[in-house]
mmCIF file with all atom_site columns, C-alpha atoms in Angstrom:
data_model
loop_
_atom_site.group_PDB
_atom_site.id
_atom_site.type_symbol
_atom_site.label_atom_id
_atom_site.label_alt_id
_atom_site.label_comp_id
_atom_site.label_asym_id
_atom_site.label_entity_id
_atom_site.label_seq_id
_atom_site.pdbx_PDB_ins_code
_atom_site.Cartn_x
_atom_site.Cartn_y
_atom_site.Cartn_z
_atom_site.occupancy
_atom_site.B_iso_or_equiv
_atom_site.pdbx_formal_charge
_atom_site.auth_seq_id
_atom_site.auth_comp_id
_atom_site.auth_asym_id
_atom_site.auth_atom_id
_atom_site.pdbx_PDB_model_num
ATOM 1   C CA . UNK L 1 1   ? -13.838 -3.025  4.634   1.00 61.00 ? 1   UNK L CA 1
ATOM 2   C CA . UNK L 1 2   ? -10.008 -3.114  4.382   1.00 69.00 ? 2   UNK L CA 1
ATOM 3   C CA . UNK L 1 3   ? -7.640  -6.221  3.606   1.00 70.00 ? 3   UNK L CA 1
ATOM 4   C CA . UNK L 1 4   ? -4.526  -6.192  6.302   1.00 65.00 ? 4   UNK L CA 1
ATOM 5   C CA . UNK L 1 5   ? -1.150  -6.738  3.887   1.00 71.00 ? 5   UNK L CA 1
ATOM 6   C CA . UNK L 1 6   ? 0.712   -9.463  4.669   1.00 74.00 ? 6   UNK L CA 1
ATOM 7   C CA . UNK L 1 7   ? 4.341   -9.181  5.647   1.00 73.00 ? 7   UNK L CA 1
ATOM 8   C CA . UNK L 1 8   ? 6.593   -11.927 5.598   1.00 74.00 ? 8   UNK L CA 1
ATOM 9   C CA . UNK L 1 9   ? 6.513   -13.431 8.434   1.00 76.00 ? 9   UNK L CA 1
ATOM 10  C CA . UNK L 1 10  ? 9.866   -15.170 8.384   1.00 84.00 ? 10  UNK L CA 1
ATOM 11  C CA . UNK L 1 11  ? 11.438  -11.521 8.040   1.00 88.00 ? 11  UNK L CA 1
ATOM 12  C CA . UNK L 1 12  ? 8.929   -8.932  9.798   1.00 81.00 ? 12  UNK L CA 1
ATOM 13  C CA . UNK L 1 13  ? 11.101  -6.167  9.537   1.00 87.00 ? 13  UNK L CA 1
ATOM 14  C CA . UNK L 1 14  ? 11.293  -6.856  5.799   1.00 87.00 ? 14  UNK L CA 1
ATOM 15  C CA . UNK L 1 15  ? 10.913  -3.159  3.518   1.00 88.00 ? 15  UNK L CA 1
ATOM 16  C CA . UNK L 1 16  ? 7.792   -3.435  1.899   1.00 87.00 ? 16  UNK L CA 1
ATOM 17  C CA . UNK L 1 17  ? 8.042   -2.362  -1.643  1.00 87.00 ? 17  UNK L CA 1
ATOM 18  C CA . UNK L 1 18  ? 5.317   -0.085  -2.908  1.00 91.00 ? 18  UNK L CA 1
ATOM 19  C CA . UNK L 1 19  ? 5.248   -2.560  -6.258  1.00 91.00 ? 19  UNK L CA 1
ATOM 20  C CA . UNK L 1 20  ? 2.988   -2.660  -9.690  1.00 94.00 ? 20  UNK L CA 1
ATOM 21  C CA . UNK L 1 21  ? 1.980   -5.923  -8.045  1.00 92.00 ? 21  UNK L CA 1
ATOM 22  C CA . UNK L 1 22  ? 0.809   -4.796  -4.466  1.00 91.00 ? 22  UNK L CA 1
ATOM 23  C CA . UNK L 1 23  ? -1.373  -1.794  -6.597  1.00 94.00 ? 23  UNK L CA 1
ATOM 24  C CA . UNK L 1 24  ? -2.889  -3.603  -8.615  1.00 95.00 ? 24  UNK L CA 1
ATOM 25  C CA . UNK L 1 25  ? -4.598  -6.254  -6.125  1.00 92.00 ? 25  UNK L CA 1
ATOM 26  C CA . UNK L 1 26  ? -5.394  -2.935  -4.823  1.00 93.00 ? 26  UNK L CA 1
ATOM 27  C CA . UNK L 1 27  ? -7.355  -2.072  -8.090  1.00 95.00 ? 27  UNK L CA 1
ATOM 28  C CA . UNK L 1 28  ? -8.239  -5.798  -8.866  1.00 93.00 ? 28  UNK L CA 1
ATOM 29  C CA . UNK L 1 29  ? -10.443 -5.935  -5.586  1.00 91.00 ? 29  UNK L CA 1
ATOM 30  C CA . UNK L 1 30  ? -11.730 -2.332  -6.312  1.00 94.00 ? 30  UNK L CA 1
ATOM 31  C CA . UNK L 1 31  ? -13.293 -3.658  -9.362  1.00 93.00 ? 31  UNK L CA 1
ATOM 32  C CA . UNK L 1 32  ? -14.867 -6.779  -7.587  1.00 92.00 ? 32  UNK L CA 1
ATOM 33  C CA . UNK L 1 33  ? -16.095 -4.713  -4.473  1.00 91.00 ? 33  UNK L CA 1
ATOM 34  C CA . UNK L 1 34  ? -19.567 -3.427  -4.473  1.00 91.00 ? 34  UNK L CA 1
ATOM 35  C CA . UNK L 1 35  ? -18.760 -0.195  -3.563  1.00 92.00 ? 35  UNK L CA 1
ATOM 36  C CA . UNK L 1 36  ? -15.992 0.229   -6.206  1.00 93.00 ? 36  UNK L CA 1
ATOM 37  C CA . UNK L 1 37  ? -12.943 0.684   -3.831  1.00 94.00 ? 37  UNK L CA 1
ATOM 38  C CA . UNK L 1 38  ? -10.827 -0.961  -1.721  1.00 92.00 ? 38  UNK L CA 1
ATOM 39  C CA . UNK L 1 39  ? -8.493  -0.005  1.101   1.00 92.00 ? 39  UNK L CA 1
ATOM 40  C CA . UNK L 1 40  ? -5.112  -2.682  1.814   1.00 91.00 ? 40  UNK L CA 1
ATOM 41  C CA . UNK L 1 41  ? -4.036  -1.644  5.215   1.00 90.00 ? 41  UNK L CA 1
ATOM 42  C CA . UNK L 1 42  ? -0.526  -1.364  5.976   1.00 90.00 ? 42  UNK L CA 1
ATOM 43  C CA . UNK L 1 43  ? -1.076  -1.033  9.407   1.00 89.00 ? 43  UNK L CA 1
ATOM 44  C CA . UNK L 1 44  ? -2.967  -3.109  12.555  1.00 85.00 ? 44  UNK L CA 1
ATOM 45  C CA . UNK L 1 45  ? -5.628  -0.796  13.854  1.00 88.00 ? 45  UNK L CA 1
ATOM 46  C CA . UNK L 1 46  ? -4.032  0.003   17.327  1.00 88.00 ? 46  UNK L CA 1
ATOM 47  C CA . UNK L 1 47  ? -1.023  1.470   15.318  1.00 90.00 ? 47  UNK L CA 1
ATOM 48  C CA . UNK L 1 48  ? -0.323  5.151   16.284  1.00 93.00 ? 48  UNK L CA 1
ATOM 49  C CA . UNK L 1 49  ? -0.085  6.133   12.334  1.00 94.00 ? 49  UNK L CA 1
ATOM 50  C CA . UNK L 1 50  ? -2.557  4.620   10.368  1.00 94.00 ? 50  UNK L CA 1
ATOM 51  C CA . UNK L 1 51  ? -0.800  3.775   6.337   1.00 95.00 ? 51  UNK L CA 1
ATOM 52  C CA . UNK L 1 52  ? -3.158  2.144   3.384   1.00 94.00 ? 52  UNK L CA 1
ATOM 53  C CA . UNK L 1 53  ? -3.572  1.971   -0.089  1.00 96.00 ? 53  UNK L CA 1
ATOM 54  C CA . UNK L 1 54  ? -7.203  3.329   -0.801  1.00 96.00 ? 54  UNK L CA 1
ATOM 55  C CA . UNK L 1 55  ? -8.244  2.140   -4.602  1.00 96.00 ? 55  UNK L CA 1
ATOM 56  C CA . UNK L 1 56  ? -10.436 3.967   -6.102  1.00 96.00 ? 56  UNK L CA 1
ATOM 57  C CA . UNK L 1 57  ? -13.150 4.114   -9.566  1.00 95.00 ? 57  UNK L CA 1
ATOM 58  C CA . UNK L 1 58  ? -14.643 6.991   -10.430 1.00 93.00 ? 58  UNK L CA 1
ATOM 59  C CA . UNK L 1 59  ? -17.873 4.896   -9.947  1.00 92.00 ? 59  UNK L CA 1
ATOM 60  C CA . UNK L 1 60  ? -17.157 5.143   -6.150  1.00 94.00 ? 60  UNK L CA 1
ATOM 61  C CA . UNK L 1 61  ? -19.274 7.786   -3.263  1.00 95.00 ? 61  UNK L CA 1
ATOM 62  C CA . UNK L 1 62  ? -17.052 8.397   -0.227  1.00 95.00 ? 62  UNK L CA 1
ATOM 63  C CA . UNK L 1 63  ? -19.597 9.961   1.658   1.00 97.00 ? 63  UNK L CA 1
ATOM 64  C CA . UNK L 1 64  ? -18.132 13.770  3.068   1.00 97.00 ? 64  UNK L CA 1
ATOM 65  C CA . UNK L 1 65  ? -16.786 13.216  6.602   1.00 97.00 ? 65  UNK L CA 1
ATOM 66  C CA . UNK L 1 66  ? -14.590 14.237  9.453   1.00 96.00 ? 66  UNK L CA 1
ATOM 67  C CA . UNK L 1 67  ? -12.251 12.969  12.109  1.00 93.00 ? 67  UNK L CA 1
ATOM 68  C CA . UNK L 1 68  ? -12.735 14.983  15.275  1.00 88.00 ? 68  UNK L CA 1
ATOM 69  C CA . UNK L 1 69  ? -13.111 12.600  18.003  1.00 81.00 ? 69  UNK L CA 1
ATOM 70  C CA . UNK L 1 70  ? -10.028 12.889  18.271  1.00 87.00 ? 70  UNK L CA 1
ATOM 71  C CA . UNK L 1 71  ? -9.467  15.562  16.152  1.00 91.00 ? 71  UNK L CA 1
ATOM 72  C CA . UNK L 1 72  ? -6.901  13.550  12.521  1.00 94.00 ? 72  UNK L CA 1
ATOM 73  C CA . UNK L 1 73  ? -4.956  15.001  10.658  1.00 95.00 ? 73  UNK L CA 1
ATOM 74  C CA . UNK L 1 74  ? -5.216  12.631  7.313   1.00 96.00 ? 74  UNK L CA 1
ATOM 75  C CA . UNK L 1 75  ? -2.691  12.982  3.772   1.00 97.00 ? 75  UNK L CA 1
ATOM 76  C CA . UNK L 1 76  ? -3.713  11.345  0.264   1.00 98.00 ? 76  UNK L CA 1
ATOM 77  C CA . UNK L 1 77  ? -0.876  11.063  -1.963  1.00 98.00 ? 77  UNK L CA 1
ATOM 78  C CA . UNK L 1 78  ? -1.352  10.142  -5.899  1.00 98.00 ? 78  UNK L CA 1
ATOM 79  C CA . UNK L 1 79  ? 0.299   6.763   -6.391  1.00 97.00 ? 79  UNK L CA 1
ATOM 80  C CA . UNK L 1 80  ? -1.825  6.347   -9.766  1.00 97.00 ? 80  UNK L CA 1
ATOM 81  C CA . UNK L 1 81  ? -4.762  8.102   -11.522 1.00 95.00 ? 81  UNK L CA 1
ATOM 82  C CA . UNK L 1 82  ? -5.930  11.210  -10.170 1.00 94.00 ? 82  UNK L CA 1
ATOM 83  C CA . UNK L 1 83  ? -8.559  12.490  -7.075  1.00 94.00 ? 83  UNK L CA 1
ATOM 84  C CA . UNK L 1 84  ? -10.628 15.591  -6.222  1.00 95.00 ? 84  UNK L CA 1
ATOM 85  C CA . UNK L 1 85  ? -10.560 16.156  -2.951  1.00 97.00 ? 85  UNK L CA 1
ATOM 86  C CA . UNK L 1 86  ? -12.908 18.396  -1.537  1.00 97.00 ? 86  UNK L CA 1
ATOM 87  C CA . UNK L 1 87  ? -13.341 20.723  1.743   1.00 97.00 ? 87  UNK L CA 1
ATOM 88  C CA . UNK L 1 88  ? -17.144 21.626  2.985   1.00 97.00 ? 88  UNK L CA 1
ATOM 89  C CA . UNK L 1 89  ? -17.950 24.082  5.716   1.00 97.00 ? 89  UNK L CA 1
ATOM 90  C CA . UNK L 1 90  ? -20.291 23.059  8.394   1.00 97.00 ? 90  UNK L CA 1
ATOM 91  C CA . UNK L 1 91  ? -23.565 23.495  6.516   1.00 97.00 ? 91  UNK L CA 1
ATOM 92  C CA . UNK L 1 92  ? -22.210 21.126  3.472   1.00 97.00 ? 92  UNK L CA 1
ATOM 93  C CA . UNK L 1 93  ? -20.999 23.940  1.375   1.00 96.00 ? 93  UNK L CA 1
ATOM 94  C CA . UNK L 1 94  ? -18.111 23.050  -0.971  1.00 96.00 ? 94  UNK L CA 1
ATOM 95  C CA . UNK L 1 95  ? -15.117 25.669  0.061   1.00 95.00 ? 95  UNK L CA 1
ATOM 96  C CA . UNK L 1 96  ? -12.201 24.452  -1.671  1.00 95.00 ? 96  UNK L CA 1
ATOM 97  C CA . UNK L 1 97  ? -11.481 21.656  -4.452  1.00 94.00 ? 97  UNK L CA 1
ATOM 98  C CA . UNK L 1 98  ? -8.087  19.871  -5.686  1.00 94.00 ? 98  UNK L CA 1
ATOM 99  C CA . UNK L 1 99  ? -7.086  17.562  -8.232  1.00 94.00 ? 99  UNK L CA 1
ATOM 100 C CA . UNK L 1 100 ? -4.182  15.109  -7.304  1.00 96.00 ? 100 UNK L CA 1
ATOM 101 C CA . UNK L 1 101 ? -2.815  13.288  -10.036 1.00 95.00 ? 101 UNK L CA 1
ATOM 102 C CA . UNK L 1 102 ? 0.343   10.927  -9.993  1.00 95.00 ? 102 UNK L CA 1
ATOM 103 C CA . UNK L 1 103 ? 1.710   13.282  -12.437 1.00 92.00 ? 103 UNK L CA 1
ATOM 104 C CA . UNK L 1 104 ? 1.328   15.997  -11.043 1.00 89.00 ? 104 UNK L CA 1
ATOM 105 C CA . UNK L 1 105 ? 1.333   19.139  -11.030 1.00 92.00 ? 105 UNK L CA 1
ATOM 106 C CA . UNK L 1 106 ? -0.242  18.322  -7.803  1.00 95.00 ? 106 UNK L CA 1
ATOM 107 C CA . UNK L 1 107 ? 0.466   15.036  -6.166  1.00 97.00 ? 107 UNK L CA 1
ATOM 108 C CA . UNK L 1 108 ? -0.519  15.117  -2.599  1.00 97.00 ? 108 UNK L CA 1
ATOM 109 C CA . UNK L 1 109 ? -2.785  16.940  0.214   1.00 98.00 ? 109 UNK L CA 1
ATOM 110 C CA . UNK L 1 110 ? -3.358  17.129  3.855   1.00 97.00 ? 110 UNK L CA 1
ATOM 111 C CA . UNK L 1 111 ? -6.170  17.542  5.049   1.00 97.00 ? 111 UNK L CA 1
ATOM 112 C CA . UNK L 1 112 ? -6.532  19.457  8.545   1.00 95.00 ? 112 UNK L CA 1
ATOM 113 C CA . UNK L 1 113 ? -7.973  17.761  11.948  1.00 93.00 ? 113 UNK L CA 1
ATOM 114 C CA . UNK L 1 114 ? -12.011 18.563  11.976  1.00 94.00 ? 114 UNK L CA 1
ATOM 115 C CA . UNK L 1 115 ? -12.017 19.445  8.365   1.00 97.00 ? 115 UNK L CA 1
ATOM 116 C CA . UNK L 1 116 ? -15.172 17.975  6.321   1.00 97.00 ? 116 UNK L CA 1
ATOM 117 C CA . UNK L 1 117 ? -13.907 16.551  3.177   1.00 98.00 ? 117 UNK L CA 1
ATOM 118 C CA . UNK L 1 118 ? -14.785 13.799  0.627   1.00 97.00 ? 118 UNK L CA 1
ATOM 119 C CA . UNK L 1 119 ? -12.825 12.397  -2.623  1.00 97.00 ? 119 UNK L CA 1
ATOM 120 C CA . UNK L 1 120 ? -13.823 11.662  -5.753  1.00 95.00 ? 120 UNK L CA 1
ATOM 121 C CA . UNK L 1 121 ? -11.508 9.167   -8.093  1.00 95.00 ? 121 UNK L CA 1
ATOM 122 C CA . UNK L 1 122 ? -11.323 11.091  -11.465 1.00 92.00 ? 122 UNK L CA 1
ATOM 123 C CA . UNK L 1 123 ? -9.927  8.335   -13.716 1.00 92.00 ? 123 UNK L CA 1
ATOM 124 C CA . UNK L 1 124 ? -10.318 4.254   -13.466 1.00 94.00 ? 124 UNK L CA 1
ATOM 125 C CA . UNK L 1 125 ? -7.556  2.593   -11.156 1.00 96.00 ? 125 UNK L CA 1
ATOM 126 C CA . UNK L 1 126 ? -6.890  5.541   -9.167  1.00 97.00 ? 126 UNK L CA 1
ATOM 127 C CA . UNK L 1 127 ? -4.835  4.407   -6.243  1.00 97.00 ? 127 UNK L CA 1
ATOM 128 C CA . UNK L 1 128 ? -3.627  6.900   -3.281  1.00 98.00 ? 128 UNK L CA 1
ATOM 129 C CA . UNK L 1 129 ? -1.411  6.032   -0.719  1.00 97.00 ? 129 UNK L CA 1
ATOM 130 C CA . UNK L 1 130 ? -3.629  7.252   2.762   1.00 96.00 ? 130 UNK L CA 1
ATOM 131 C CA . UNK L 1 131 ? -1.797  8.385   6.020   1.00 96.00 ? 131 UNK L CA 1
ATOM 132 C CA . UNK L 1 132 ? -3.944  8.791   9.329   1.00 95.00 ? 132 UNK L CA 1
ATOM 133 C CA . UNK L 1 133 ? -3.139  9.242   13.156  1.00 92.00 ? 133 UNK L CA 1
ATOM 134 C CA . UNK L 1 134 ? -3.904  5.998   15.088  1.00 90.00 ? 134 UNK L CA 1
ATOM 135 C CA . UNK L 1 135 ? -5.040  4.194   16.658  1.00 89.00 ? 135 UNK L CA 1
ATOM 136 C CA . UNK L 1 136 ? -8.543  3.363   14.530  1.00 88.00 ? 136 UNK L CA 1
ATOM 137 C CA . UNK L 1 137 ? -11.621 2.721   16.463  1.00 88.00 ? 137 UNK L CA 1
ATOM 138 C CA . UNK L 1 138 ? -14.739 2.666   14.447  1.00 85.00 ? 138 UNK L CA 1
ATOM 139 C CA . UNK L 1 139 ? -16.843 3.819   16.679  1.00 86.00 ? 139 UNK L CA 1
ATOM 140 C CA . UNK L 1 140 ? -15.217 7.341   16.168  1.00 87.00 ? 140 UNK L CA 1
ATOM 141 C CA . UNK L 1 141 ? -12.994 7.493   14.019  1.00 87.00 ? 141 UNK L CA 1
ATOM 142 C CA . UNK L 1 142 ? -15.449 8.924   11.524  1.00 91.00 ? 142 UNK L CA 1
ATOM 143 C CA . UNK L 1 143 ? -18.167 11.275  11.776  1.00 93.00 ? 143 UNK L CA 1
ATOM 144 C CA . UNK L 1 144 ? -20.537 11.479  9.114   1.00 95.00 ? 144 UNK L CA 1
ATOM 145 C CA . UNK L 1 145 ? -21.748 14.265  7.275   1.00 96.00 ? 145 UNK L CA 1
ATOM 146 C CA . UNK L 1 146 ? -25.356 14.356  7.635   1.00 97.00 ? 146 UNK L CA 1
ATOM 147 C CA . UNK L 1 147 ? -26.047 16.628  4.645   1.00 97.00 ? 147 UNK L CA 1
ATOM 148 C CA . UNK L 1 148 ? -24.740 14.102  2.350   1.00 97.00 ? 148 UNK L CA 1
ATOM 149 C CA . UNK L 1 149 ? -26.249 10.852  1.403   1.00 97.00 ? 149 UNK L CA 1
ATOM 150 C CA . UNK L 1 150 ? -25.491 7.623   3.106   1.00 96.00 ? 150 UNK L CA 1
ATOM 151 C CA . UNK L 1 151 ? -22.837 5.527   1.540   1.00 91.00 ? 151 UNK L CA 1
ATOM 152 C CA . UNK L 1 152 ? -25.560 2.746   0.787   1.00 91.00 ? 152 UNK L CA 1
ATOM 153 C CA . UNK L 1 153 ? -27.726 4.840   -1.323  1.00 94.00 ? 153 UNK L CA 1
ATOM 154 C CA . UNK L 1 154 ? -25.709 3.837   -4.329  1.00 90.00 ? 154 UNK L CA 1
ATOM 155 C CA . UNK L 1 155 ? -27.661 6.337   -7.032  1.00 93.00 ? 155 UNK L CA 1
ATOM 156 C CA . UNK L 1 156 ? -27.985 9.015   -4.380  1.00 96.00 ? 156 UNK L CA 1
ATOM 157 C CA . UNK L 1 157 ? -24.207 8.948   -3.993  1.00 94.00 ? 157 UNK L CA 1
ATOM 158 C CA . UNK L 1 158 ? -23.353 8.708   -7.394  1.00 93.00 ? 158 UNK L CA 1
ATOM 159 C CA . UNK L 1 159 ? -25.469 11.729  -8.677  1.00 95.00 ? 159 UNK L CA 1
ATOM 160 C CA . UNK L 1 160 ? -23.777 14.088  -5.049  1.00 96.00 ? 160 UNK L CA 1
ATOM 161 C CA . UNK L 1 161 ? -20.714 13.094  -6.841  1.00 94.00 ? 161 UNK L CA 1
ATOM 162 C CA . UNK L 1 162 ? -21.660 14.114  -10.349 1.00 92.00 ? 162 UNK L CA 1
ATOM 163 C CA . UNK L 1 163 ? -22.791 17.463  -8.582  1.00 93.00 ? 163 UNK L CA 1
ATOM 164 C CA . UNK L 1 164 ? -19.686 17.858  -6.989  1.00 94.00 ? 164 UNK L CA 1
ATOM 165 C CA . UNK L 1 165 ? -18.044 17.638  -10.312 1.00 90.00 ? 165 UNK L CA 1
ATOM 166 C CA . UNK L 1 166 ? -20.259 19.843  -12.197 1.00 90.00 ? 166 UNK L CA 1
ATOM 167 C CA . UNK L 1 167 ? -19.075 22.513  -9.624  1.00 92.00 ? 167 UNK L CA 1
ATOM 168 C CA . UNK L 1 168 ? -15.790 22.295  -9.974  1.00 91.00 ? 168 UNK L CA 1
ATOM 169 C CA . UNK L 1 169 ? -15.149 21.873  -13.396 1.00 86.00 ? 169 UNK L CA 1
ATOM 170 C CA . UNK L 1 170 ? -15.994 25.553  -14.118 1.00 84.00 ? 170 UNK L CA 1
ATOM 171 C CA . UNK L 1 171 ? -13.113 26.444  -11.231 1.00 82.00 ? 171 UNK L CA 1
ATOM 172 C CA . UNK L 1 172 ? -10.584 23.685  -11.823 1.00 78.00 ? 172 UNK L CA 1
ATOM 173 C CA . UNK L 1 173 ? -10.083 23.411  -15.898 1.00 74.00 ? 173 UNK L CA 1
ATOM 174 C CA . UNK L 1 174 ? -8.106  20.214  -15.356 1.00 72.00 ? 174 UNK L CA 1
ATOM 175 C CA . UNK L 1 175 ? -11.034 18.335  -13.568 1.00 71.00 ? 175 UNK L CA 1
ATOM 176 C CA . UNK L 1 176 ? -13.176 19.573  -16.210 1.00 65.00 ? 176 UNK L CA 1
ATOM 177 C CA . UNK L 1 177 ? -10.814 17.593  -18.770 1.00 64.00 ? 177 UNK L CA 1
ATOM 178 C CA . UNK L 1 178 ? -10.637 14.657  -16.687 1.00 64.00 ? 178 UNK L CA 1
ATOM 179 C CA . UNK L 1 179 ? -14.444 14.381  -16.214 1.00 59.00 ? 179 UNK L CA 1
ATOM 180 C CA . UNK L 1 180 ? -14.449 14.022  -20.156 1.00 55.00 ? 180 UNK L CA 1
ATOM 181 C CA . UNK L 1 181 ? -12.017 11.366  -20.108 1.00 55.00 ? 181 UNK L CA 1
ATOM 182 C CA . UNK L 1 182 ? -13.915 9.587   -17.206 1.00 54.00 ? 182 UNK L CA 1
ATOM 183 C CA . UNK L 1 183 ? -17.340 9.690   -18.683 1.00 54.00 ? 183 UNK L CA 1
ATOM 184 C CA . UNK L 1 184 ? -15.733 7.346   -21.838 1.00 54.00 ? 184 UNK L CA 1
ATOM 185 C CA . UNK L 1 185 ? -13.994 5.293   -19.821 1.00 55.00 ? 185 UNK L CA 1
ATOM 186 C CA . UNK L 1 186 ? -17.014 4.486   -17.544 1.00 55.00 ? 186 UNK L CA 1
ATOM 187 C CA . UNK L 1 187 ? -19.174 3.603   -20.524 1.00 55.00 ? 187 UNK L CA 1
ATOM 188 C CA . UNK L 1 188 ? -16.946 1.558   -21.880 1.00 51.00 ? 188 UNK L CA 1
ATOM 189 C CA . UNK L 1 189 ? -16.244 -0.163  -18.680 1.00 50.00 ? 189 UNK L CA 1
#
């Protein structure tokens, strides 16, 4: 479920500032939301580019998917915190992972049209600022990866993440930091 920002409507072509303030009801309603993320869409869904803040806890499953009907390009960009974003071939097998983190050295990915791939928030309040080709239709715009469990199967999702982690950290030493970090934070949150 997303939240549609709201513009000022006495000024519509008003900039809209990418401020503390709009981030952290981002993060605020992450922490409320069952599923431990939230999405604030910048964007109505018959929009030819698609633009959202996606907030994120490392508490979160986003279940691996695609967009290929039509084939997406999408980009996550590290406004806060830091994500592992990971590539599967068809049969579910993890290809490629990387860590963006607001500070770098890494900040940002695209992700190719048709490509499986899933994130995983690393730290608390992770916020990325999402880019996707319009316009949305939920009927296709994602296709679900049916070697991974379904995004209500809370403790399912939760230990595919922790697997995904355990995988990488051996390849990606600054993931293997971070899930250190994470693991403290979480119990004390």
């Amino acid at each position: 479920m997303s939240t549609l920002y709201e513009r000022n409507p006495a000024d519509p072509l008003a900039l809209t500032a990418f401020s503390d303030e709009l981030l952290d009801g981002a993060v605020r309603a992450a922490h409320s939301s069952p599923r431990k993320r939230s999405i604030v869409r910048l964007h109505e869904h018959g929009d030819k580019v698609q633009r959202m803040f996606n907030a994120l806890q490392p508490s979160s499953y986003t279940r691996p998917h695609r967009h290929s009907d039509p084939d997406k390009v999408e980009l996550f960009v590290a406004l806060r915190g830091s994500l592992l974003v990971v590539r599967y071939s068809d049969d579910g097998t993890p290809l490629e992972g990387l860590v963006i983190s607001e500070g770098g050295p890494v900040r940002g990915v695209e992700i190719p049209a048709g490509a499986w791939h899933s994130i995983v928030a690393l730290e608390r309040d992770t916020v990325v600022f999402e880019v996707i080709e319009g316009p949305y239709d939920p009927a296709t715009h994602k296709r679900f990866a049916p070697w991974a469990p379904p995004e209500d199967d809370r403790e399912a999702g939760l230990d595919y993440t922790a697997g995904l982690r355990a995988y990488f950290a051996p390849i990606l030493p600054e993931l293997a930091a971070r899930n250190l970090i994470a693991a403290e934070e979480e119990e004390a949150y």
